[in-house]
Tab-separated table of C-alpha atoms and ligand atoms in Angstrom:
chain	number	residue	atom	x	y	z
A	1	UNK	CA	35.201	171.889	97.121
A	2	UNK	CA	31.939	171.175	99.374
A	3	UNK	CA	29.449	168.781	99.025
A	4	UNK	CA	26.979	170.297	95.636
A	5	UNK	CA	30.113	171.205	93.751
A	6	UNK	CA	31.093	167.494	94.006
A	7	UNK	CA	28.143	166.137	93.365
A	8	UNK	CA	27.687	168.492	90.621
A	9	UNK	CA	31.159	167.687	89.040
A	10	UNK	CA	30.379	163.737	89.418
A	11	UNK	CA	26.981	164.477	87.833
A	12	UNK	CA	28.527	165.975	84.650
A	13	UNK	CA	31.512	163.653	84.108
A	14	UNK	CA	29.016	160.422	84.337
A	15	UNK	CA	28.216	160.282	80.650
A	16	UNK	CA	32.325	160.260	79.765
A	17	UNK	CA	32.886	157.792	82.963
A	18	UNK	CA	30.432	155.343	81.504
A	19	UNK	CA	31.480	155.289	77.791
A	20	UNK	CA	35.164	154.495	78.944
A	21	UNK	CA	34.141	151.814	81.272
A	22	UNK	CA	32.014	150.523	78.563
A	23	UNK	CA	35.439	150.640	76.437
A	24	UNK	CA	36.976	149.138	79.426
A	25	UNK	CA	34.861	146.143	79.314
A	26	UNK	CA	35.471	144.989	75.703
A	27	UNK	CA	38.662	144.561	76.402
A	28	UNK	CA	38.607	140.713	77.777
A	29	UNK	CA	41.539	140.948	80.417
A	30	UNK	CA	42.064	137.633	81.935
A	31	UNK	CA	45.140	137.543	83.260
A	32	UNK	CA	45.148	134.066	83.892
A	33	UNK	CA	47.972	131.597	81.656
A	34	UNK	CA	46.479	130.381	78.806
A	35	UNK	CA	44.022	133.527	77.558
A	36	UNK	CA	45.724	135.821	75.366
A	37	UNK	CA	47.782	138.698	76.349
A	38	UNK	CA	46.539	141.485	74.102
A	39	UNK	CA	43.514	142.353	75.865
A	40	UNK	CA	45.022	142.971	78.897
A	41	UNK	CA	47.293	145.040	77.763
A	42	UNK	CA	44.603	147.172	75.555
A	43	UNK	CA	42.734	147.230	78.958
A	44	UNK	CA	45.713	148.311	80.759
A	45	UNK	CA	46.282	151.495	77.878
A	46	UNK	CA	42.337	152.342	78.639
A	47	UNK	CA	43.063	152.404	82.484
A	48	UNK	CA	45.909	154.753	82.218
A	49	UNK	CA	43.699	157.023	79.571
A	50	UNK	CA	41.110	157.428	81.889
A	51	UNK	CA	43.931	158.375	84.239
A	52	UNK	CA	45.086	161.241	81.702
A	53	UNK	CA	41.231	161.997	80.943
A	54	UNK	CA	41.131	162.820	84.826
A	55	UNK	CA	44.237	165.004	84.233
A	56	UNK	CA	46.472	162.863	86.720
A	57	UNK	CA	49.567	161.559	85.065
A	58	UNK	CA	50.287	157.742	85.495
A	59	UNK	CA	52.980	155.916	84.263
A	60	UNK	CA	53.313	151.917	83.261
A	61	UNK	CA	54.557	149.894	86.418
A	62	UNK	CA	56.319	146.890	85.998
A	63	UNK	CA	56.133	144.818	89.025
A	64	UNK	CA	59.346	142.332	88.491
A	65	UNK	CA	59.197	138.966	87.985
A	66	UNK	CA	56.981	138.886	84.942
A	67	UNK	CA	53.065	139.227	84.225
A	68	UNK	CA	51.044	142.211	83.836
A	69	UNK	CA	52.302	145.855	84.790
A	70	UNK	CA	50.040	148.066	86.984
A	71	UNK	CA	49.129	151.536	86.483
A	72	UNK	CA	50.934	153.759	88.973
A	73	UNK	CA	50.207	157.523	89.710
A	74	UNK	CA	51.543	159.843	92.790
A	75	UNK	CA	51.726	163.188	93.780
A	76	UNK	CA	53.159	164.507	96.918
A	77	UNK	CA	50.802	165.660	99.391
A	78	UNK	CA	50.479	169.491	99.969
A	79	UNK	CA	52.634	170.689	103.466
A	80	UNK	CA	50.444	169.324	106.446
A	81	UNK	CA	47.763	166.832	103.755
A	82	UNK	CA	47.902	163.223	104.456
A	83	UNK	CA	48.209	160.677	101.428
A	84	UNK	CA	46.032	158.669	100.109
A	85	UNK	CA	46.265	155.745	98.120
A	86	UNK	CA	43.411	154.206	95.380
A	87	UNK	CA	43.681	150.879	94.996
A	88	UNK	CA	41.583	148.665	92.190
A	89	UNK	CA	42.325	145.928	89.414
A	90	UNK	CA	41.771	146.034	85.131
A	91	UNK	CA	42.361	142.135	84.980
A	92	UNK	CA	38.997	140.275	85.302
A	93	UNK	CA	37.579	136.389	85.900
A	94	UNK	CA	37.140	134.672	82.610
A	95	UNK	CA	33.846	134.509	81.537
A	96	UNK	CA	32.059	131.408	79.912
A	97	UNK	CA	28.993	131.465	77.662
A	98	UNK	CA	28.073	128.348	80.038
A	99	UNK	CA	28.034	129.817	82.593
A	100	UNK	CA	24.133	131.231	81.631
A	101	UNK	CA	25.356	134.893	80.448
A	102	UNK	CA	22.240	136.275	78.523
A	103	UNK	CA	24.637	138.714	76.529
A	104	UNK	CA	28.198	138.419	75.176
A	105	UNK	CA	30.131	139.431	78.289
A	106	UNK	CA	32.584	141.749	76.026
A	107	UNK	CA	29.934	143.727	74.646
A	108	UNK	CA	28.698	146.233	77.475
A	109	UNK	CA	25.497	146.146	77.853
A	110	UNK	CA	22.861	148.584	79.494
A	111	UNK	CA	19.533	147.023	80.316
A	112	UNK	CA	16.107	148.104	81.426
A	113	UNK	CA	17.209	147.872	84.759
A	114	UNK	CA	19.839	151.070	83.992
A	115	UNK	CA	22.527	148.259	84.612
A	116	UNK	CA	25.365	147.910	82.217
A	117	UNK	CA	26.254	144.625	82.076
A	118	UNK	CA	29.539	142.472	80.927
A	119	UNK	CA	32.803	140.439	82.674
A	120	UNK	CA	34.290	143.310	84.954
A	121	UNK	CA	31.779	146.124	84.182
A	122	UNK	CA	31.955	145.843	88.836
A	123	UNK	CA	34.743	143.639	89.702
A	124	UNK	CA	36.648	145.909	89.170
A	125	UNK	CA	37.129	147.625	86.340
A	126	UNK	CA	34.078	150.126	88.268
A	127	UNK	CA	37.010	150.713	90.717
A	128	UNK	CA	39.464	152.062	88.029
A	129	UNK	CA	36.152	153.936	86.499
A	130	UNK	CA	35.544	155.341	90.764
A	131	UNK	CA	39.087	156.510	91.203
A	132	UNK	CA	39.562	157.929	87.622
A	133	UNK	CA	36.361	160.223	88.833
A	134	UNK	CA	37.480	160.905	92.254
A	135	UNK	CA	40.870	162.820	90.673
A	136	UNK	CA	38.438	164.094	87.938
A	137	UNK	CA	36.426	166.105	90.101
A	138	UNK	CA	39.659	167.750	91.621
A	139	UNK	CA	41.110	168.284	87.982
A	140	UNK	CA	43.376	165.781	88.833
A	141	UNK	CA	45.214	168.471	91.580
A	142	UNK	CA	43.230	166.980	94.485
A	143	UNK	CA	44.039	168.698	98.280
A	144	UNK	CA	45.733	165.752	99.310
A	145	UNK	CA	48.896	163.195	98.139
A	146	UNK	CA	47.465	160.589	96.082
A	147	UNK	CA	48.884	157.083	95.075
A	148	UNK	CA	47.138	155.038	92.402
A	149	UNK	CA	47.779	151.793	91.854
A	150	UNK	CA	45.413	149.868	89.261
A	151	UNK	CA	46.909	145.823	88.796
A	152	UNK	CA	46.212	143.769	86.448
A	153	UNK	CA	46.772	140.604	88.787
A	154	UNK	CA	44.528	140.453	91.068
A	155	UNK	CA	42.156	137.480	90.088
A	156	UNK	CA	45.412	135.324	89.187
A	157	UNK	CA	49.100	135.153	90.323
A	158	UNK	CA	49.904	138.522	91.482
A	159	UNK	CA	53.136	139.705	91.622
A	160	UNK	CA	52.108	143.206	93.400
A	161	UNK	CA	51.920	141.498	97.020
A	162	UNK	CA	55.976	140.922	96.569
A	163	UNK	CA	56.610	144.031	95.454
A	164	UNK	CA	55.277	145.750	97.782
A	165	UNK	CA	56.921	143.703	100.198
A	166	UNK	CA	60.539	144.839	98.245
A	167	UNK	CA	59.263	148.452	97.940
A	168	UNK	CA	57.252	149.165	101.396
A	169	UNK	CA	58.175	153.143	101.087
A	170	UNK	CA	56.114	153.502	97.757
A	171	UNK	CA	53.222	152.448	99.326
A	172	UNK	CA	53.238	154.581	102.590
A	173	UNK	CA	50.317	156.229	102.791
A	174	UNK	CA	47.641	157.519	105.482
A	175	UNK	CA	44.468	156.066	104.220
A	176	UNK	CA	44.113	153.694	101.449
A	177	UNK	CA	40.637	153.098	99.511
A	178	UNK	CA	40.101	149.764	98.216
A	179	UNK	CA	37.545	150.102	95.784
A	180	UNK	CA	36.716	146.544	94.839
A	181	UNK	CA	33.910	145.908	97.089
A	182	UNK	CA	30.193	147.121	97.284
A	183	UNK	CA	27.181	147.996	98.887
A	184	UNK	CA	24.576	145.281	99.701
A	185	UNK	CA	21.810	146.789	98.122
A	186	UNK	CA	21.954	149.673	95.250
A	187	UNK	CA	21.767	152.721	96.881
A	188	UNK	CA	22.332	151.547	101.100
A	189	UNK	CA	25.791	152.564	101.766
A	190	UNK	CA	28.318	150.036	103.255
A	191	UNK	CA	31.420	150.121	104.614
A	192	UNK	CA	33.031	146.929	104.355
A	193	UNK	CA	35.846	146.942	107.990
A	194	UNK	CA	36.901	143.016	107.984
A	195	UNK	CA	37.359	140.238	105.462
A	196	UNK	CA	37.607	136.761	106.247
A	197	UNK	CA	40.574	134.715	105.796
A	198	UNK	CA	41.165	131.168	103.953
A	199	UNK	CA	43.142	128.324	104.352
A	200	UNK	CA	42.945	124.827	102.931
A	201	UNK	CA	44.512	121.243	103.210
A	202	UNK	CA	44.418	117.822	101.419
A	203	UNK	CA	43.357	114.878	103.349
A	204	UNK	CA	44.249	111.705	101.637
A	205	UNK	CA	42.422	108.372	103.349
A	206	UNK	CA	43.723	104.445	102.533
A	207	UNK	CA	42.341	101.553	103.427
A	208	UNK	CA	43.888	98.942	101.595
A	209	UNK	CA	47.005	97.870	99.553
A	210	UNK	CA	45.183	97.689	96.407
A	211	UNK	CA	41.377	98.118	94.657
A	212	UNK	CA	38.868	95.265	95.588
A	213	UNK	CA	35.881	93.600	93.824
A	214	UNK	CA	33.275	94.682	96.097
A	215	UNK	CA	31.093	92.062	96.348
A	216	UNK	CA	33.575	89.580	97.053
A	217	UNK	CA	35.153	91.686	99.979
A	218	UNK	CA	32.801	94.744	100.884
A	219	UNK	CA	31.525	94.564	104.429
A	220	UNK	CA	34.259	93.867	106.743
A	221	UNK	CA	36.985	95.483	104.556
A	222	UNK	CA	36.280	99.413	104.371
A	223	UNK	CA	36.488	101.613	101.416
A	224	UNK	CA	38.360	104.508	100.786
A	225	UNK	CA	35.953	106.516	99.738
A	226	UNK	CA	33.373	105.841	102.198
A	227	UNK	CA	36.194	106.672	105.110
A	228	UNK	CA	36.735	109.592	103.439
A	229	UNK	CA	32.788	110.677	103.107
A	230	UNK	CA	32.636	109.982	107.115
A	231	UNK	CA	35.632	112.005	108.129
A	232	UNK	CA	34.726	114.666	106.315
A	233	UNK	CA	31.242	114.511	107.556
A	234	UNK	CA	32.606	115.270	110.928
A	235	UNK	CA	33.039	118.897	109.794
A	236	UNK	CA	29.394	119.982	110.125
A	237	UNK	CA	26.788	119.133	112.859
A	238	UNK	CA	23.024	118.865	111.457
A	239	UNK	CA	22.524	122.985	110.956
A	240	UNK	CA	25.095	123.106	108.772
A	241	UNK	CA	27.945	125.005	111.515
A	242	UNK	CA	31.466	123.979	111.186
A	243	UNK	CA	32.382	122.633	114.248
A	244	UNK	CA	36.378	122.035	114.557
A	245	UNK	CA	36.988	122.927	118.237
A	246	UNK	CA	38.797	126.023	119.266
A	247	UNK	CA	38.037	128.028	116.024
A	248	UNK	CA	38.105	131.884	116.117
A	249	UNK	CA	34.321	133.283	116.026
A	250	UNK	CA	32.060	135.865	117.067
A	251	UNK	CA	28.606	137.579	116.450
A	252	UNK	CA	28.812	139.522	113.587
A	253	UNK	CA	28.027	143.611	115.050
A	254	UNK	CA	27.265	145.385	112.197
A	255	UNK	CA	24.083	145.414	109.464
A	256	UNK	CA	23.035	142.034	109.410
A	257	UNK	CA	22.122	140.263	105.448
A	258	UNK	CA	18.842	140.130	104.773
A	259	UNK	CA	17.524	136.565	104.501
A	260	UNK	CA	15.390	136.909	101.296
A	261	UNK	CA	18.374	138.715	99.700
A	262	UNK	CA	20.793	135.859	100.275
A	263	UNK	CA	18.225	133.515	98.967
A	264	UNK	CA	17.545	135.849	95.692
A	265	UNK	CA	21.240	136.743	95.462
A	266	UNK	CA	22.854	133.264	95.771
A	267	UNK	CA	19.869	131.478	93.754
A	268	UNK	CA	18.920	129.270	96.651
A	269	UNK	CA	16.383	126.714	95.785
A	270	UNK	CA	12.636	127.386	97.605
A	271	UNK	CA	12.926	124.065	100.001
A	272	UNK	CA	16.586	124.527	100.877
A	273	UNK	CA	17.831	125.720	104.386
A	274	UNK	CA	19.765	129.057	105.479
A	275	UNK	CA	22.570	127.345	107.644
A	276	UNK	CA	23.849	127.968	110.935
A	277	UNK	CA	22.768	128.767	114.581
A	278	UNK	CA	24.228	132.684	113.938
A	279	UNK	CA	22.910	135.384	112.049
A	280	UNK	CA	23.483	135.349	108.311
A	281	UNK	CA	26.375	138.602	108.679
A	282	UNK	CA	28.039	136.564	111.349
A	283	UNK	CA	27.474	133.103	109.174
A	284	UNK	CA	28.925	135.193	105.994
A	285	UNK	CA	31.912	137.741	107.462
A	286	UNK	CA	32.604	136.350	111.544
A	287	UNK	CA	32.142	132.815	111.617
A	288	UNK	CA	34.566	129.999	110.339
A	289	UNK	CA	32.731	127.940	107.422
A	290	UNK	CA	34.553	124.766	105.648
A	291	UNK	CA	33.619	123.389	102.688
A	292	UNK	CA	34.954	120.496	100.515
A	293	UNK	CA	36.169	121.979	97.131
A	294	UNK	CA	37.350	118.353	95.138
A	295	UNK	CA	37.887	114.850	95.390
A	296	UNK	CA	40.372	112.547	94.104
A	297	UNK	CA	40.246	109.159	93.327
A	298	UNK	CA	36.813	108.433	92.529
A	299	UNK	CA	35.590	107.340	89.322
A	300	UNK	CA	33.065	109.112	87.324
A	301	UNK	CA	29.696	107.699	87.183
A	302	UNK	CA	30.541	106.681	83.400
A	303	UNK	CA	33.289	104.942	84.720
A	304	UNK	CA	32.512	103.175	87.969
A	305	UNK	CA	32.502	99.625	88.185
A	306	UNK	CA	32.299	97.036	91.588
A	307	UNK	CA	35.409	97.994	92.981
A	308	UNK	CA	36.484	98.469	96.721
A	309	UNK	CA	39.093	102.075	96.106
A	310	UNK	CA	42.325	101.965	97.942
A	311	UNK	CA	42.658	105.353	98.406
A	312	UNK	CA	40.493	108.465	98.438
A	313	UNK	CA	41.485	112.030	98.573
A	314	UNK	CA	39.274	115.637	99.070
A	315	UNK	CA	40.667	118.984	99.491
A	316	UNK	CA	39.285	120.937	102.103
A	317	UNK	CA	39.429	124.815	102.190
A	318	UNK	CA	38.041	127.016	105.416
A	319	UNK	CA	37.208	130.581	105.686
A	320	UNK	CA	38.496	131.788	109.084
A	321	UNK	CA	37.075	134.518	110.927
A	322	UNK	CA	38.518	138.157	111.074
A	323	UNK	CA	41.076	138.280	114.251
A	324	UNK	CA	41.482	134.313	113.735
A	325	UNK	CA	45.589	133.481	113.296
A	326	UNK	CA	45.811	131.508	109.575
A	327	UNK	CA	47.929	129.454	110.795
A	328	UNK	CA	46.653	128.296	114.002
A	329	UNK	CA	43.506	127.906	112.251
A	330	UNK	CA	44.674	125.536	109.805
A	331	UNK	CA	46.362	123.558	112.224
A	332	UNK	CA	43.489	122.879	114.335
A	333	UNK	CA	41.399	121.972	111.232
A	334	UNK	CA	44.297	119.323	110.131
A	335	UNK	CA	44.638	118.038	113.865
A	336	UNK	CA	40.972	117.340	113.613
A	337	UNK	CA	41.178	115.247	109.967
A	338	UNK	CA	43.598	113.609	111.343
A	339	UNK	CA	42.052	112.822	114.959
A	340	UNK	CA	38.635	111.844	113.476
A	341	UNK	CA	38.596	109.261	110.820
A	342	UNK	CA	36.803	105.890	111.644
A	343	UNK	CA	37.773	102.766	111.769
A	344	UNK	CA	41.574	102.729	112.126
A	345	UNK	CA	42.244	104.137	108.514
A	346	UNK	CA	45.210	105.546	107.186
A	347	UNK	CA	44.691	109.345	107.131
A	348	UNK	CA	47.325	111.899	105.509
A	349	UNK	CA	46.537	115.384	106.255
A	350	UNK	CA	48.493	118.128	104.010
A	351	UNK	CA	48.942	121.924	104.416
A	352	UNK	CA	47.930	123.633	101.142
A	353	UNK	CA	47.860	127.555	102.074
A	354	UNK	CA	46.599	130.053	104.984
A	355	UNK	CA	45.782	133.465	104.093
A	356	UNK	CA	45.732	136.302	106.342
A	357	UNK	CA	42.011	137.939	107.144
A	358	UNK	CA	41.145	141.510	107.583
A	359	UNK	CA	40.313	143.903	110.080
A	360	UNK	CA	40.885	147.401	109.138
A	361	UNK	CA	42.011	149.650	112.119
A	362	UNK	CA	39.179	151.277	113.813
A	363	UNK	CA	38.759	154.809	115.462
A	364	UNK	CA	41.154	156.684	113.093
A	365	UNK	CA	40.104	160.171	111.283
A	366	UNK	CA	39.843	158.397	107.703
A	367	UNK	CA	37.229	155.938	108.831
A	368	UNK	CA	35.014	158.744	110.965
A	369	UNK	CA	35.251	161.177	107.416
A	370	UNK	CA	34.475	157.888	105.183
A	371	UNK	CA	31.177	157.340	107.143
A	372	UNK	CA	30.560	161.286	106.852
A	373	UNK	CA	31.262	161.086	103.066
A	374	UNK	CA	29.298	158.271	101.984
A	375	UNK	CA	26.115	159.523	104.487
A	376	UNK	CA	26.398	163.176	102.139
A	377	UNK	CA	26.710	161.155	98.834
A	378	UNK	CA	23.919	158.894	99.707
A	379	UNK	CA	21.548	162.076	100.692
A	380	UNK	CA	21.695	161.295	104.154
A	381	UNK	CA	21.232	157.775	104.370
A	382	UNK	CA	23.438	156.238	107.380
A	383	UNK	CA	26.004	153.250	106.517
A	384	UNK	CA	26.208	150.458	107.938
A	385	UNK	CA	29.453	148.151	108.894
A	386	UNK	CA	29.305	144.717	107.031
A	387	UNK	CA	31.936	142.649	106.430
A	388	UNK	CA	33.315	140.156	103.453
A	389	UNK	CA	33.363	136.694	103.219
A	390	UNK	CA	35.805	136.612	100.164
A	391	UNK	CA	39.576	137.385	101.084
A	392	UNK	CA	42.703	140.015	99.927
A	393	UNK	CA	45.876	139.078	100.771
A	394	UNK	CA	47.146	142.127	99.675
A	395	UNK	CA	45.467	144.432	102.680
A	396	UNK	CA	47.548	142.131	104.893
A	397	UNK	CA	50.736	143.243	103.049
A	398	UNK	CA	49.656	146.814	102.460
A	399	UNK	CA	48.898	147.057	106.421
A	400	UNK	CA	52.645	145.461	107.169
A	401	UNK	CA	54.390	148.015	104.112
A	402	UNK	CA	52.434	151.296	106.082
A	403	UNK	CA	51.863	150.606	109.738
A	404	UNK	CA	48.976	153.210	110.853
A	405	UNK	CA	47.583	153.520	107.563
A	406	UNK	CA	43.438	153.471	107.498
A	407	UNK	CA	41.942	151.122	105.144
A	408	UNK	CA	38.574	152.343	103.182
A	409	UNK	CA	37.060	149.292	101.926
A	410	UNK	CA	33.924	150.387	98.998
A	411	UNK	CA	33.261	149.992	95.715
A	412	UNK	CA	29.946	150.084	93.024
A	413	UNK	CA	29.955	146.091	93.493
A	414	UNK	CA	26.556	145.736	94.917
A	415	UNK	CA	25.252	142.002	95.776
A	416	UNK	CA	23.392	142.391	92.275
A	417	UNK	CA	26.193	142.963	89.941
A	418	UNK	CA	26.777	138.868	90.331
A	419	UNK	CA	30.430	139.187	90.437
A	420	UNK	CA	33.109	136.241	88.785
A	421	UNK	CA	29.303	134.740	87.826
A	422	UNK	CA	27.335	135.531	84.744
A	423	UNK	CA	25.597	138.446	83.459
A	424	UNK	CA	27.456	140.410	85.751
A	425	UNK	CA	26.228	144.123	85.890
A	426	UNK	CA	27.354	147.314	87.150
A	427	UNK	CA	24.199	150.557	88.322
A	428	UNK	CA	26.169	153.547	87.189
A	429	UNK	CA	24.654	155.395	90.049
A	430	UNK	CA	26.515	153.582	92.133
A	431	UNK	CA	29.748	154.651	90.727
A	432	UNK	CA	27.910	158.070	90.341
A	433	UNK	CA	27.905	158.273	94.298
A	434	UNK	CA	31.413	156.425	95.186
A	435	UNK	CA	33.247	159.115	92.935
A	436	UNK	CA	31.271	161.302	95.336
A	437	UNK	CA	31.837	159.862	98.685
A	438	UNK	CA	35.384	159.262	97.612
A	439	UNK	CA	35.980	163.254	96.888
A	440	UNK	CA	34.065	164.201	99.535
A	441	UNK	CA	36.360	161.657	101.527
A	442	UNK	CA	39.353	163.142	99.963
A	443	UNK	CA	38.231	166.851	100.634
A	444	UNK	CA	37.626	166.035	104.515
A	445	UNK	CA	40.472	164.459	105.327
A	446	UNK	CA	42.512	167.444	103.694
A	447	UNK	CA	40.361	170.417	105.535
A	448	UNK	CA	41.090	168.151	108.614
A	449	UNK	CA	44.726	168.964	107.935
A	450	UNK	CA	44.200	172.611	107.456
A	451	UNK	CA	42.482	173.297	110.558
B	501	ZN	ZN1	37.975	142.334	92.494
């Protein structure tokens, strides 16, 4: 197919696309415990009709160990075609009325702005809607092998890492699209090639053997809670940089994040300082950032009365940058609680978790087509390289099941649609021109093989 017969064919099929991602999105698939199970499951039977409305066969895959089955599709590639492999997720943040959402968040919505909004109309049921296209415009018999795999996990306990790691052949493939990410702004096209990791610890901080009344002993005899404020105000110097020594970071290479769009995007009040010394792409996607994320041990305001605490506790996650080993990360962060509390206090440092980041392989034929394709489906317009701050532990897993496989990291989830927030909002045209770049993608890679 070349490049006006795909964009013809994704033209055509938009008005089907967007009434079953509308269907998609009434269907309110949390997968986390406690929200019923129905939805997800009526979500999951869309996903694998859109499948069948794309004329590619899928089947229900259970993943062992309980939870949610994916949506699995393959055919073999044709002699000499690489495979590819779509990856995406039906399940979907829960989505409070508090949280400031305008209109019900199960009822999709299309504004003035040509958005449709609702809980997962981007994140990612837009990825199921992007691959369900992609096979469409091939008649679901696209040049190439194809893998699907739609979860219904992904925002909650997955059990798809594990199996892939118990079934690494299913998952071979030579390129693998991960459409659950986005351009920056609607209609700039973005590759995303690294994701930052995570890790996080507790850090517990005593003082004394049991609460005080505070007027009759504060002053010489320290609180908890005040300890606790000091250590962890050793993270940050006074722009707002994490400074644990000997953390992985560099300068961020790709399109930089425009300033007024981080400020409109993440609602930052007029007064209030960007931080850091680096650019905002390197502060967002290649430099370390920690952040305090609770505290234990501290009354409530309602409750507080004159008392010296014992005993104060936070727990302290870090994004690490791409390249940067989890573990060594998290072990210099913890070294540092522990090295840096004042006065003499009792300090407890505890390893919670360290995930993997990203960097998907560079130079390969997948990534060189996928920057071809999405220049053609965005009439010409070059992408850029950016970057994401948010972490997948699955790449890390997908990367270790096929060695040498590419990694295509896109998606309709521009920095508008608000993702796990409210209102969140899909442009259609976006996943008008991802089906696009993805089957012109798809067609590349397989005339690559021919020749
Ligand atoms: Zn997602």
């Amino acid at each position: 197919m070349d490049e006006s017969q795909v964009k013809a064919s994704a033209r055509a099929m938009m008005p089907e696309i967007i009434d079953e991602l509308a269907e998609l999105v009434t269907h309110a698939s949390c997968a986390f415990p406690g929200f019923p199970p129905e939805p997800v499951h009526a979500a999951h039977a869309q996903v694998m009709r859109m499948f069948e409305n794309a004329g590619f066969a899928v089947e229900e895959l259970d993943l062992e160990g309980g939870g949610y089955p994916a949506v699995w599709g393959e055919i073999p590639a044709p002699e000499g075609a690489p495979t590819v492999l779509l990856y995406g997720h039906y399940d979907v943040q829960p989505a409070p009325m508090e949280q400031g959402w305008t209109t019900d968040p199960w009822t999709p919505t299309v504004k003035d702005d040509g958005r449709m909004y609702g809980r997962g109309a981007a994140d990612d049921k837009s990825g199921a809607a992007i691959h369900a296209g992609t096979l469409r415009v091939f008649g679901g018999k696209p040049p190439v092998g194809i893998k699907v795999i739609i979860e219904g996990e992904e925002e909650t306990l997955s059990h798809l890492e594990a199996y892939v790691e118990n079934h690494p052949e299913r998952f071979k493939a030579d390129c693998m699209i991960i459409a659950d990410m986005g351009n920056i702004e609607c209609g700039l096209p973005v590759l995303t090639t690294m994701l930052r990791g995570h890790v996080q610890c507790t850090v517990e901080v005593r003082t004394i053997d049991h609460p005080l009344h505070s007027g009759v002993f504060g002053g010489p005899v320290p609180d908890a809670f005040v300890a606790l404020m000091r250590l962890l105000n050793t993270l940050w110097d006074d722009r707002g940089n994490t400074i644990v020594p000997g953390l992985h970071k560099f300068d961020w290479p790709g399109a930089d994040y425009p300033e007024p769009l981080v400020r409109e995007m993440a609602g930052v009040l007029p007064a209030v300082h960007i931080n850091g010394d680096a650019s905002i792409g390197s502060m967002l996607w290649s430099q370390p950032n920690a952040t305090v994320i609770g505290i234990d041990g501290v009354p409530c305001i309602a409750d507080a009365g004159n008392v010296l605490l014992p005993v104060a506790r936070a727990k302290v996650a870090m994004r690490i940058a791409p390249g940067a080993d989890p573990k060594a990360e998290l072990a210099k962060l913890m070294a540092y609680l522990e090295e840096n509390a004042p006065w003499g206090v009792q300090v407890e440092v505890n390893e919670v978790k360290a995930s993997d980041a990203f960097m998907a392989p560079k130079g390969g034929p997948a990534m060189a087509a996928a920057m071809d394709a999405l220049r053609d489906a965005y009439d010409g317009i070059e992408p850029s390289e950016v970057g994401s701050g948010g972490s997948i532990p699955l790449l890390e897993t997908l990367m270790k099941a096929s060695p040498g496989a590419e990694f295509i990291l896109l998606g309709a989830e521009d920095a508008k649609a608000n993702i796990h927030g409210a209102n969140e909002s899909v442009h259609p045209d976006e996943i008008e021109r991802m089906i696009v770049a993805q089957a012109l993608l798809i067609q590349k890679l397989a005339d690559a093989a021919r020749d």
